[in-house]
Amino acid sequence: MIRLFCFLAIVFSLQSCAQSVREFEKNSFMMGRTTDTLPHLEYGLGEDRLGGAKITFLDTSVIMKVVDSTKDVYKVQLSQNHFAYLPKKKFKADSAVKAQPYYLTSNWKVYGDDKYDYVMINLDERLPYRGIQEINPSRIVVDVFGATSNTNWITQLATTKEIKNAWYEQIEDDVFRIFIELNHDQHWGYSIYYEEKKLIVRVKQQPPVLTLDKLKVAVDAGHGGDNKGTGGATCRCLEKNYTLLFAEELKKALEQENASVFMTREKDTTLSMPERVMMLREQQPDLLISIHLNSSDYDTVKGASTYYRYIGFRPLTQFILKRMEELGLSEYGNVGSFNFGLNGPTDYPNCLVEVGFLSNREDEKRILDPQFHKQVAAKIVAGIKDWLKSMRR
Ligand SMILES: [Zn+2]
């Protein structure tokens, strides 16, 4: 009896397995929308310590066509030729959404207020998109998937300060590409979101006065609470405590320049990456500095490094690293396309600073020295000032 039951259980489990594979056979799909906070698309199923390579964060209620399924992610079809991967928990099936071969775009309006410029595009549906920063010339390029042009009218108002030109190209039958040319070389950030079915690209204007006393700087002390970060080469010390000490000194140094400062944490609190991102989204800082301490399996690896994800934010990270090297720290490098959570937002220039390696005895000794916290803070501030000065030329 028991044997028979086992046999039947195996047969049934094989059957249900076969069914889930068949769930997405050729031409079968499931429609729905993005849901939850910070849904994001990934290029492929690759993974590293910080997750797969992200294409973009998306707004919620963006329509999605699921065509395949693996463990935690759905494969989604964005257009005829473009596919991406979406975490399952960021998707909600919706039978009211009907698949269409394409949706039409309509009129645009380009305008500004005292802090931002906007490109507003009327669409038939909340379609998936991705944004790209370009430099030389500085442009924001936004692809809208599943969209075909019926745009014959782009109103451009004189209230814009950062947007020089806005236009589009239908690069594929169902991929609509928006070009936004900027007045300044430096990117100050952009956000893409929907108001009902209107797609909005909000572009941050370069601040009119480029001195710290007119800017709001966000400072993020890495880790905290349950998330302890790395440990020391010799000391029984934790990264989370030292990132906070560096962040506190940075806050003081910035306030001496009369900058307004926002700290993501001021105590030993546990904060997830999405919590930090949402907090910063609310604060709308002019720039963000996130502080961490590095670690390597090889105890000879040492030195300072700065990180960015988007090319338009690179200069800030270069100026800061250059100043930090004046402290005699060796150059571990300036790293691009980095998949760190707080390099992910496009809304403001951001820089991850890995001060040094706690796993290296030489760096560790300096990291434990309170004088060094002050010196690093002063060099980060000097780097930000160099960066601002480079734009005043
Ligand atoms: Zn860290």
mmCIF file of C-alpha atoms and ligand atoms in Angstrom:
data_model
loop_
_atom_site.group_PDB
_atom_site.id
_atom_site.type_symbol
_atom_site.label_atom_id
_atom_site.label_comp_id
_atom_site.label_asym_id
_atom_site.label_seq_id
_atom_site.Cartn_x
_atom_site.Cartn_y
_atom_site.Cartn_z
ATOM 1 C CA MET A 1 0.000 0.000 0.000
ATOM 2 C CA ILE A 2 2.688 2.383 0.978
ATOM 3 C CA ARG A 3 4.663 1.372 -2.106
ATOM 4 C CA LEU A 4 1.692 2.001 -4.379
ATOM 5 C CA PHE A 5 1.142 5.400 -2.820
ATOM 6 C CA CYS A 6 4.782 6.292 -3.435
ATOM 7 C CA PHE A 7 4.522 5.135 -7.016
ATOM 8 C CA LEU A 8 1.395 7.271 -7.576
ATOM 9 C CA ALA A 9 3.013 10.270 -5.884
ATOM 10 C CA ILE A 10 5.971 10.029 -8.250
ATOM 11 C CA VAL A 11 3.680 9.756 -11.286
ATOM 12 C CA PHE A 12 1.647 12.780 -10.189
ATOM 13 C CA SER A 13 4.697 14.878 -9.377
ATOM 14 C CA LEU A 14 6.170 14.055 -12.785
ATOM 15 C CA GLN A 15 2.892 15.077 -14.378
ATOM 16 C CA SER A 16 2.688 18.408 -12.553
ATOM 17 C CA CYS A 17 6.306 19.081 -13.466
ATOM 18 C CA ALA A 18 5.517 18.417 -17.108
ATOM 19 C CA GLN A 19 2.532 20.743 -16.848
ATOM 20 C CA SER A 20 4.604 23.642 -15.509
ATOM 21 C CA VAL A 21 7.033 23.220 -18.397
ATOM 22 C CA ARG A 22 4.093 23.151 -20.799
ATOM 23 C CA GLU A 23 2.665 26.275 -19.126
ATOM 24 C CA PHE A 24 4.709 28.405 -21.541
ATOM 25 C CA GLU A 25 4.776 26.324 -24.678
ATOM 26 C CA LYS A 26 5.149 28.090 -27.982
ATOM 27 C CA ASN A 27 2.654 30.924 -28.494
ATOM 28 C CA SER A 28 1.398 30.727 -24.949
ATOM 29 C CA PHE A 29 1.773 33.755 -22.723
ATOM 30 C CA MET A 30 0.332 35.516 -19.688
ATOM 31 C CA MET A 31 -0.497 39.228 -19.459
ATOM 32 C CA GLY A 32 -0.210 41.358 -16.354
ATOM 33 C CA ARG A 33 1.424 44.376 -14.771
ATOM 34 C CA THR A 34 4.423 45.278 -12.655
ATOM 35 C CA THR A 35 3.679 45.566 -8.971
ATOM 36 C CA ASP A 36 5.354 46.200 -5.591
ATOM 37 C CA THR A 37 8.107 48.781 -4.920
ATOM 38 C CA LEU A 38 10.956 49.208 -7.403
ATOM 39 C CA PRO A 39 10.150 46.543 -9.999
ATOM 40 C CA HIS A 40 13.119 46.122 -12.303
ATOM 41 C CA LEU A 41 14.074 44.363 -15.516
ATOM 42 C CA GLU A 42 17.254 42.377 -15.958
ATOM 43 C CA TYR A 43 19.124 41.579 -19.167
ATOM 44 C CA GLY A 44 19.588 37.866 -18.537
ATOM 45 C CA LEU A 45 19.782 35.173 -15.931
ATOM 46 C CA GLY A 46 23.354 36.054 -14.936
ATOM 47 C CA GLU A 47 23.986 36.602 -11.257
ATOM 48 C CA ASP A 48 26.744 38.010 -9.121
ATOM 49 C CA ARG A 49 27.034 38.889 -5.443
ATOM 50 C CA LEU A 50 24.721 41.884 -5.970
ATOM 51 C CA GLY A 51 22.202 40.176 -8.317
ATOM 52 C CA GLY A 52 21.893 40.167 -12.101
ATOM 53 C CA ALA A 53 22.691 43.110 -14.406
ATOM 54 C CA LYS A 54 19.700 45.452 -14.356
ATOM 55 C CA ILE A 55 18.319 47.188 -17.427
ATOM 56 C CA THR A 56 16.114 49.630 -15.573
ATOM 57 C CA PHE A 57 13.779 50.260 -12.691
ATOM 58 C CA LEU A 58 10.162 50.519 -13.821
ATOM 59 C CA ASP A 59 7.096 52.247 -12.524
ATOM 60 C CA THR A 60 4.293 50.020 -11.187
ATOM 61 C CA SER A 61 1.304 48.948 -13.329
ATOM 62 C CA VAL A 62 3.449 48.778 -16.452
ATOM 63 C CA ILE A 63 2.074 46.061 -18.741
ATOM 64 C CA MET A 64 4.115 42.882 -19.111
ATOM 65 C CA LYS A 65 3.794 39.896 -21.426
ATOM 66 C CA VAL A 66 5.217 36.819 -19.726
ATOM 67 C CA VAL A 67 6.443 34.199 -22.192
ATOM 68 C CA ASP A 68 8.520 31.897 -20.019
ATOM 69 C CA SER A 69 9.271 31.062 -16.433
ATOM 70 C CA THR A 70 12.239 29.883 -14.420
ATOM 71 C CA LYS A 71 12.660 29.598 -10.659
ATOM 72 C CA ASP A 72 12.202 33.180 -9.382
ATOM 73 C CA VAL A 73 11.907 35.154 -12.606
ATOM 74 C CA TYR A 74 9.665 35.482 -15.622
ATOM 75 C CA LYS A 75 10.968 36.005 -19.102
ATOM 76 C CA VAL A 76 8.974 38.901 -20.561
ATOM 77 C CA GLN A 77 8.617 40.037 -24.149
ATOM 78 C CA LEU A 78 8.959 43.804 -24.460
ATOM 79 C CA SER A 79 8.593 44.031 -28.232
ATOM 80 C CA GLN A 80 8.952 41.760 -31.260
ATOM 81 C CA ASN A 81 12.726 41.495 -30.824
ATOM 82 C CA HIS A 82 13.346 42.451 -27.201
ATOM 83 C CA PHE A 83 13.108 40.283 -24.123
ATOM 84 C CA ALA A 84 13.998 40.795 -20.464
ATOM 85 C CA TYR A 85 13.626 39.142 -17.079
ATOM 86 C CA LEU A 86 11.359 40.303 -14.252
ATOM 87 C CA PRO A 87 11.353 38.915 -10.680
ATOM 88 C CA LYS A 88 8.113 36.983 -10.150
ATOM 89 C CA LYS A 89 7.232 38.924 -7.008
ATOM 90 C CA LYS A 90 7.191 42.129 -9.103
ATOM 91 C CA PHE A 91 4.495 40.778 -11.453
ATOM 92 C CA LYS A 92 0.748 40.538 -11.044
ATOM 93 C CA ALA A 93 -1.339 38.651 -13.624
ATOM 94 C CA ASP A 94 -4.236 40.715 -14.966
ATOM 95 C CA SER A 95 -6.704 39.104 -17.372
ATOM 96 C CA ALA A 96 -8.113 42.546 -18.239
ATOM 97 C CA VAL A 97 -4.870 43.359 -20.088
ATOM 98 C CA LYS A 98 -5.126 42.213 -23.685
ATOM 99 C CA ALA A 99 -2.020 41.677 -25.778
ATOM 100 C CA GLN A 100 -1.775 44.009 -28.740
ATOM 101 C CA PRO A 101 0.871 43.956 -31.492
ATOM 102 C CA TYR A 102 1.620 47.625 -30.766
ATOM 103 C CA TYR A 103 0.263 50.745 -29.070
ATOM 104 C CA LEU A 104 0.220 54.267 -30.494
ATOM 105 C CA THR A 105 2.048 57.309 -29.200
ATOM 106 C CA SER A 106 0.430 60.729 -29.372
ATOM 107 C CA ASN A 107 1.312 64.405 -28.769
ATOM 108 C CA TRP A 108 4.179 65.546 -26.520
ATOM 109 C CA LYS A 109 4.710 68.551 -24.320
ATOM 110 C CA VAL A 110 8.155 69.743 -23.216
ATOM 111 C CA TYR A 111 8.189 72.243 -20.341
ATOM 112 C CA GLY A 112 9.949 73.174 -17.090
ATOM 113 C CA ASP A 113 9.453 74.441 -13.569
ATOM 114 C CA ASP A 114 12.046 75.907 -11.192
ATOM 115 C CA LYS A 115 13.964 72.639 -10.650
ATOM 116 C CA TYR A 116 13.078 70.169 -13.415
ATOM 117 C CA ASP A 117 12.267 69.984 -17.100
ATOM 118 C CA TYR A 118 9.682 67.488 -18.315
ATOM 119 C CA VAL A 119 8.924 65.581 -21.480
ATOM 120 C CA MET A 120 5.337 64.384 -21.327
ATOM 121 C CA ILE A 121 4.167 61.852 -23.902
ATOM 122 C CA ASN A 122 0.623 60.650 -24.315
ATOM 123 C CA LEU A 123 0.425 56.874 -24.715
ATOM 124 C CA ASP A 124 -2.412 54.352 -25.009
ATOM 125 C CA GLU A 125 -0.970 52.166 -22.255
ATOM 126 C CA ARG A 126 1.707 52.080 -19.520
ATOM 127 C CA LEU A 127 4.385 50.450 -21.665
ATOM 128 C CA PRO A 128 7.815 49.185 -20.572
ATOM 129 C CA TYR A 129 10.788 51.453 -21.178
ATOM 130 C CA ARG A 130 14.495 51.828 -20.573
ATOM 131 C CA GLY A 131 16.652 54.933 -20.246
ATOM 132 C CA ILE A 132 20.267 55.440 -21.312
ATOM 133 C CA GLN A 133 22.642 58.288 -20.474
ATOM 134 C CA GLU A 134 24.888 59.453 -23.275
ATOM 135 C CA ILE A 135 27.845 61.846 -23.113
ATOM 136 C CA ASN A 136 29.540 64.071 -25.723
ATOM 137 C CA PRO A 137 26.910 65.273 -26.509
ATOM 138 C CA SER A 138 24.988 64.801 -23.271
ATOM 139 C CA ARG A 139 21.636 63.188 -24.005
ATOM 140 C CA ILE A 140 19.038 61.008 -22.367
ATOM 141 C CA VAL A 141 17.701 58.317 -24.657
ATOM 142 C CA VAL A 142 14.515 56.497 -23.707
ATOM 143 C CA ASP A 143 13.204 53.439 -25.549
ATOM 144 C CA VAL A 144 9.495 52.719 -25.248
ATOM 145 C CA PHE A 145 8.731 49.096 -26.107
ATOM 146 C CA GLY A 146 5.584 48.119 -27.964
ATOM 147 C CA ALA A 147 5.030 51.701 -29.164
ATOM 148 C CA THR A 148 4.538 52.904 -32.723
ATOM 149 C CA SER A 149 4.524 56.564 -33.576
ATOM 150 C CA ASN A 150 1.439 58.598 -34.118
ATOM 151 C CA THR A 151 3.259 61.669 -32.788
ATOM 152 C CA ASN A 152 2.923 64.637 -35.105
ATOM 153 C CA TRP A 153 3.086 67.435 -32.574
ATOM 154 C CA ILE A 154 5.741 68.293 -29.944
ATOM 155 C CA THR A 155 4.952 71.491 -28.041
ATOM 156 C CA GLN A 156 8.135 73.014 -26.544
ATOM 157 C CA LEU A 157 7.786 75.805 -24.009
ATOM 158 C CA ALA A 158 10.391 78.417 -23.080
ATOM 159 C CA THR A 159 10.185 77.379 -19.408
ATOM 160 C CA THR A 160 12.749 74.590 -20.031
ATOM 161 C CA LYS A 161 16.277 75.258 -18.748
ATOM 162 C CA GLU A 162 18.047 71.931 -19.309
ATOM 163 C CA ILE A 163 16.374 70.402 -22.340
ATOM 164 C CA LYS A 164 17.845 71.801 -25.527
ATOM 165 C CA ASN A 165 15.958 69.570 -27.959
ATOM 166 C CA ALA A 166 13.563 66.647 -27.860
ATOM 167 C CA TRP A 167 12.672 64.374 -30.773
ATOM 168 C CA TYR A 168 12.122 60.734 -31.629
ATOM 169 C CA GLU A 169 12.960 57.968 -34.053
ATOM 170 C CA GLN A 170 10.962 54.845 -34.719
ATOM 171 C CA ILE A 171 13.987 52.539 -34.529
ATOM 172 C CA GLU A 172 12.011 49.320 -34.956
ATOM 173 C CA ASP A 173 8.363 48.804 -35.913
ATOM 174 C CA ASP A 174 7.439 48.586 -32.249
ATOM 175 C CA VAL A 175 10.332 50.383 -30.492
ATOM 176 C CA PHE A 176 9.930 54.140 -30.145
ATOM 177 C CA ARG A 177 13.117 56.009 -29.204
ATOM 178 C CA ILE A 178 12.966 59.394 -27.465
ATOM 179 C CA PHE A 179 16.018 61.673 -27.652
ATOM 180 C CA ILE A 180 16.481 64.426 -25.072
ATOM 181 C CA GLU A 181 19.476 66.660 -25.726
ATOM 182 C CA LEU A 182 20.781 68.556 -22.679
ATOM 183 C CA ASN A 183 22.180 72.064 -22.391
ATOM 184 C CA HIS A 184 25.006 71.062 -20.036
ATOM 185 C CA ASP A 185 27.731 68.426 -20.308
ATOM 186 C CA GLN A 186 27.046 67.180 -16.782
ATOM 187 C CA HIS A 187 24.061 64.899 -16.174
ATOM 188 C CA TRP A 188 22.168 65.852 -13.002
ATOM 189 C CA GLY A 189 19.764 62.944 -13.252
ATOM 190 C CA TYR A 190 16.412 61.944 -14.646
ATOM 191 C CA SER A 191 13.361 59.940 -13.573
ATOM 192 C CA ILE A 192 10.887 58.086 -15.777
ATOM 193 C CA TYR A 193 7.375 57.424 -14.542
ATOM 194 C CA TYR A 194 3.725 57.449 -15.518
ATOM 195 C CA GLU A 195 0.889 59.800 -14.669
ATOM 196 C CA GLU A 196 -2.131 57.735 -15.692
ATOM 197 C CA LYS A 197 -1.052 56.728 -19.198
ATOM 198 C CA LYS A 198 1.194 59.735 -19.794
ATOM 199 C CA LEU A 199 4.877 58.844 -19.843
ATOM 200 C CA ILE A 200 6.932 61.509 -18.060
ATOM 201 C CA VAL A 201 10.683 61.917 -18.341
ATOM 202 C CA ARG A 202 11.646 64.365 -15.603
ATOM 203 C CA VAL A 203 15.075 65.884 -16.143
ATOM 204 C CA LYS A 204 16.931 67.587 -13.293
ATOM 205 C CA GLN A 205 18.223 71.011 -14.284
ATOM 206 C CA GLN A 206 21.818 71.878 -13.515
ATOM 207 C CA PRO A 207 21.590 73.954 -10.293
ATOM 208 C CA PRO A 208 22.002 77.675 -11.086
ATOM 209 C CA VAL A 209 24.703 78.152 -8.410
ATOM 210 C CA LEU A 210 27.335 75.439 -8.303
ATOM 211 C CA THR A 211 28.582 75.773 -4.734
ATOM 212 C CA LEU A 212 27.989 73.409 -1.832
ATOM 213 C CA ASP A 213 26.022 75.968 0.185
ATOM 214 C CA LYS A 214 23.278 75.763 -2.435
ATOM 215 C CA LEU A 215 23.194 71.973 -2.667
ATOM 216 C CA LYS A 216 21.648 69.094 -0.769
ATOM 217 C CA VAL A 217 24.030 66.166 -0.365
ATOM 218 C CA ALA A 218 22.835 62.734 0.730
ATOM 219 C CA VAL A 219 25.333 60.659 2.716
ATOM 220 C CA ASP A 220 24.799 56.928 3.065
ATOM 221 C CA ALA A 221 26.682 54.905 5.657
ATOM 222 C CA GLY A 222 26.813 51.375 4.258
ATOM 223 C CA HIS A 223 25.282 48.389 6.082
ATOM 224 C CA GLY A 224 23.943 48.784 9.672
ATOM 225 C CA GLY A 225 21.973 46.743 12.193
ATOM 226 C CA ASP A 226 21.730 43.081 11.135
ATOM 227 C CA ASN A 227 23.767 43.808 8.022
ATOM 228 C CA LYS A 228 27.251 43.957 9.494
ATOM 229 C CA GLY A 229 29.355 44.172 6.328
ATOM 230 C CA THR A 230 32.883 42.851 6.329
ATOM 231 C CA GLY A 231 35.248 42.297 9.241
ATOM 232 C CA GLY A 232 38.839 43.372 9.850
ATOM 233 C CA ALA A 233 42.150 41.678 9.012
ATOM 234 C CA THR A 234 43.259 41.692 12.646
ATOM 235 C CA CYS A 235 40.673 43.650 14.645
ATOM 236 C CA ARG A 236 37.314 42.419 15.843
ATOM 237 C CA CYS A 237 35.687 45.375 14.119
ATOM 238 C CA LEU A 238 32.726 45.597 11.757
ATOM 239 C CA GLU A 239 32.365 47.565 8.542
ATOM 240 C CA LYS A 240 28.925 48.887 9.561
ATOM 241 C CA ASN A 241 30.378 50.793 12.545
ATOM 242 C CA TYR A 242 33.221 52.363 10.581
ATOM 243 C CA THR A 243 31.107 53.419 7.577
ATOM 244 C CA LEU A 244 29.003 55.366 10.074
ATOM 245 C CA LEU A 245 32.071 57.057 11.594
ATOM 246 C CA PHE A 246 33.272 58.134 8.127
ATOM 247 C CA ALA A 247 29.737 59.287 7.216
ATOM 248 C CA GLU A 248 29.479 61.381 10.394
ATOM 249 C CA GLU A 249 32.766 63.130 9.595
ATOM 250 C CA LEU A 250 31.608 63.697 6.016
ATOM 251 C CA LYS A 251 28.392 65.246 7.306
ATOM 252 C CA LYS A 252 30.390 67.633 9.503
ATOM 253 C CA ALA A 253 32.753 68.581 6.680
ATOM 254 C CA LEU A 254 29.853 69.246 4.293
ATOM 255 C CA GLU A 255 28.011 71.311 6.891
ATOM 256 C CA GLN A 256 31.134 73.420 7.327
ATOM 257 C CA GLU A 257 30.630 74.311 3.663
ATOM 258 C CA ASN A 258 26.994 75.131 4.517
ATOM 259 C CA ALA A 259 25.670 72.270 2.419
ATOM 260 C CA SER A 260 22.395 70.757 3.503
ATOM 261 C CA VAL A 261 23.006 67.118 4.397
ATOM 262 C CA PHE A 262 20.681 64.137 4.533
ATOM 263 C CA MET A 263 21.895 60.926 6.199
ATOM 264 C CA THR A 264 20.216 57.615 5.287
ATOM 265 C CA ARG A 265 21.105 56.387 8.771
ATOM 266 C CA GLU A 266 22.597 58.021 11.867
ATOM 267 C CA LYS A 267 22.427 54.994 14.137
ATOM 268 C CA ASP A 268 23.088 51.271 13.956
ATOM 269 C CA THR A 269 19.816 50.610 12.115
ATOM 270 C CA THR A 270 18.967 47.877 9.605
ATOM 271 C CA LEU A 271 17.955 49.387 6.258
ATOM 272 C CA SER A 272 17.388 47.434 3.052
ATOM 273 C CA MET A 273 18.543 48.775 -0.318
ATOM 274 C CA PRO A 274 14.966 49.444 -1.545
ATOM 275 C CA GLU A 275 14.277 51.320 1.728
ATOM 276 C CA ARG A 276 17.328 53.508 1.125
ATOM 277 C CA VAL A 277 16.370 54.110 -2.522
ATOM 278 C CA MET A 278 12.780 55.086 -1.611
ATOM 279 C CA MET A 279 14.012 57.342 1.200
ATOM 280 C CA LEU A 280 16.374 59.109 -1.212
ATOM 281 C CA ARG A 281 13.656 59.391 -3.841
ATOM 282 C CA GLU A 282 11.601 61.329 -1.325
ATOM 283 C CA GLN A 283 14.516 63.558 -0.311
ATOM 284 C CA GLN A 284 15.529 64.400 -3.908
ATOM 285 C CA PRO A 285 19.160 65.215 -3.070
ATOM 286 C CA ASP A 286 21.418 66.950 -5.605
ATOM 287 C CA LEU A 287 23.965 64.169 -5.204
ATOM 288 C CA LEU A 288 24.658 61.056 -3.129
ATOM 289 C CA ILE A 289 27.830 59.707 -1.540
ATOM 290 C CA SER A 290 27.659 56.165 -0.201
ATOM 291 C CA ILE A 291 30.483 54.932 2.023
ATOM 292 C CA HIS A 292 31.700 51.356 2.332
ATOM 293 C CA LEU A 293 34.886 49.493 3.244
ATOM 294 C CA ASN A 294 36.264 46.872 0.936
ATOM 295 C CA SER A 295 37.383 43.303 1.525
ATOM 296 C CA SER A 296 39.359 40.759 -0.453
ATOM 297 C CA ASP A 297 40.355 37.118 -0.036
ATOM 298 C CA TYR A 298 43.919 38.261 -0.743
ATOM 299 C CA ASP A 299 45.334 40.275 2.143
ATOM 300 C CA THR A 300 47.772 42.124 -0.143
ATOM 301 C CA VAL A 301 44.913 43.814 -2.052
ATOM 302 C CA LYS A 302 44.495 47.389 -0.823
ATOM 303 C CA GLY A 303 43.614 50.922 -1.786
ATOM 304 C CA ALA A 304 40.771 53.316 -2.453
ATOM 305 C CA SER A 305 38.150 52.935 -5.157
ATOM 306 C CA THR A 306 35.055 54.773 -6.390
ATOM 307 C CA TYR A 307 32.132 53.343 -8.333
ATOM 308 C CA TYR A 308 29.391 54.467 -10.683
ATOM 309 C CA ARG A 309 26.830 52.711 -12.801
ATOM 310 C CA TYR A 310 25.922 55.314 -15.474
ATOM 311 C CA ILE A 311 28.497 57.055 -17.623
ATOM 312 C CA GLY A 312 26.950 60.513 -17.040
ATOM 313 C CA PHE A 313 27.779 60.253 -13.331
ATOM 314 C CA ARG A 314 31.387 59.179 -13.814
ATOM 315 C CA PRO A 315 33.150 62.577 -13.392
ATOM 316 C CA LEU A 316 32.089 62.946 -9.725
ATOM 317 C CA THR A 317 33.604 59.544 -8.915
ATOM 318 C CA GLN A 318 36.861 60.421 -10.703
ATOM 319 C CA PHE A 319 37.324 63.739 -8.885
ATOM 320 C CA ILE A 320 36.729 62.104 -5.498
ATOM 321 C CA LEU A 321 39.161 59.228 -6.137
ATOM 322 C CA LYS A 322 41.868 61.629 -7.305
ATOM 323 C CA ARG A 323 41.623 63.570 -4.040
ATOM 324 C CA MET A 324 41.600 60.431 -1.907
ATOM 325 C CA GLU A 325 44.844 59.280 -3.449
ATOM 326 C CA GLU A 326 46.459 62.397 -1.945
ATOM 327 C CA LEU A 327 46.170 60.592 1.397
ATOM 328 C CA GLY A 328 48.718 58.045 0.199
ATOM 329 C CA LEU A 329 46.076 55.401 -0.445
ATOM 330 C CA SER A 330 46.943 53.276 -3.436
ATOM 331 C CA GLU A 331 44.596 53.303 -6.415
ATOM 332 C CA TYR A 332 42.391 50.234 -6.527
ATOM 333 C CA GLY A 333 40.475 51.904 -9.331
ATOM 334 C CA ASN A 334 37.487 53.751 -10.695
ATOM 335 C CA VAL A 335 34.843 51.159 -11.523
ATOM 336 C CA GLY A 336 31.963 51.597 -13.999
ATOM 337 C CA SER A 337 28.714 49.701 -14.735
ATOM 338 C CA PHE A 338 28.741 48.631 -11.110
ATOM 339 C CA ASN A 339 25.684 46.772 -9.892
ATOM 340 C CA PHE A 340 25.503 48.308 -6.398
ATOM 341 C CA GLY A 341 21.964 49.197 -5.251
ATOM 342 C CA LEU A 342 22.693 52.877 -4.611
ATOM 343 C CA ASN A 343 24.477 53.288 -7.949
ATOM 344 C CA GLY A 344 21.155 52.173 -9.480
ATOM 345 C CA PRO A 345 19.062 55.362 -9.209
ATOM 346 C CA THR A 346 19.280 57.685 -12.233
ATOM 347 C CA ASP A 347 17.664 60.553 -10.328
ATOM 348 C CA TYR A 348 20.861 62.227 -9.040
ATOM 349 C CA PRO A 349 24.636 61.844 -9.523
ATOM 350 C CA ASN A 350 25.891 59.205 -7.115
ATOM 351 C CA CYS A 351 29.232 57.830 -6.043
ATOM 352 C CA LEU A 352 30.089 54.772 -4.005
ATOM 353 C CA VAL A 353 33.330 55.290 -2.075
ATOM 354 C CA GLU A 354 35.157 52.171 -0.888
ATOM 355 C CA VAL A 355 37.655 53.924 1.370
ATOM 356 C CA GLY A 356 40.104 51.021 1.675
ATOM 357 C CA PHE A 357 40.348 47.306 2.415
ATOM 358 C CA LEU A 358 39.568 46.182 5.949
ATOM 359 C CA SER A 359 41.129 42.852 4.899
ATOM 360 C CA ASN A 360 44.529 44.517 4.394
ATOM 361 C CA ARG A 361 46.593 45.263 7.518
ATOM 362 C CA GLU A 362 47.935 48.571 6.233
ATOM 363 C CA ASP A 363 44.517 49.921 5.188
ATOM 364 C CA GLU A 364 42.915 48.505 8.326
ATOM 365 C CA LYS A 365 45.314 50.397 10.579
ATOM 366 C CA ARG A 366 44.351 53.655 8.925
ATOM 367 C CA ILE A 367 40.601 52.867 8.918
ATOM 368 C CA LEU A 368 40.744 52.414 12.712
ATOM 369 C CA ASP A 369 42.329 55.874 13.198
ATOM 370 C CA PRO A 370 39.785 58.667 13.945
ATOM 371 C CA GLN A 371 42.114 61.264 12.357
ATOM 372 C CA PHE A 372 41.887 59.341 9.090
ATOM 373 C CA HIS A 373 38.061 59.597 9.135
ATOM 374 C CA LYS A 374 38.404 63.385 9.150
ATOM 375 C CA GLN A 375 41.035 63.320 6.394
ATOM 376 C CA VAL A 376 38.901 61.118 4.140
ATOM 377 C CA ALA A 377 35.869 63.366 4.733
ATOM 378 C CA ALA A 378 37.922 66.436 3.776
ATOM 379 C CA LYS A 379 39.144 64.755 0.580
ATOM 380 C CA ILE A 380 35.628 63.696 -0.466
ATOM 381 C CA VAL A 381 34.477 67.287 0.034
ATOM 382 C CA ALA A 382 37.497 68.544 -1.967
ATOM 383 C CA GLY A 383 36.595 66.096 -4.755
ATOM 384 C CA ILE A 384 32.983 67.319 -4.850
ATOM 385 C CA LYS A 385 34.246 70.917 -4.985
ATOM 386 C CA ASP A 386 36.639 70.070 -7.856
ATOM 387 C CA TRP A 387 33.726 68.489 -9.694
ATOM 388 C CA LEU A 388 31.526 71.565 -9.207
ATOM 389 C CA LYS A 389 34.390 73.831 -10.281
ATOM 390 C CA SER A 390 34.916 71.808 -13.481
ATOM 391 C CA MET A 391 31.373 72.754 -14.511
ATOM 392 C CA ARG A 392 31.858 76.470 -13.860
ATOM 393 C CA ARG A 393 34.565 76.734 -16.516
HETATM 394 ZN ZN ZN B 1 30.094 47.242 2.266
#
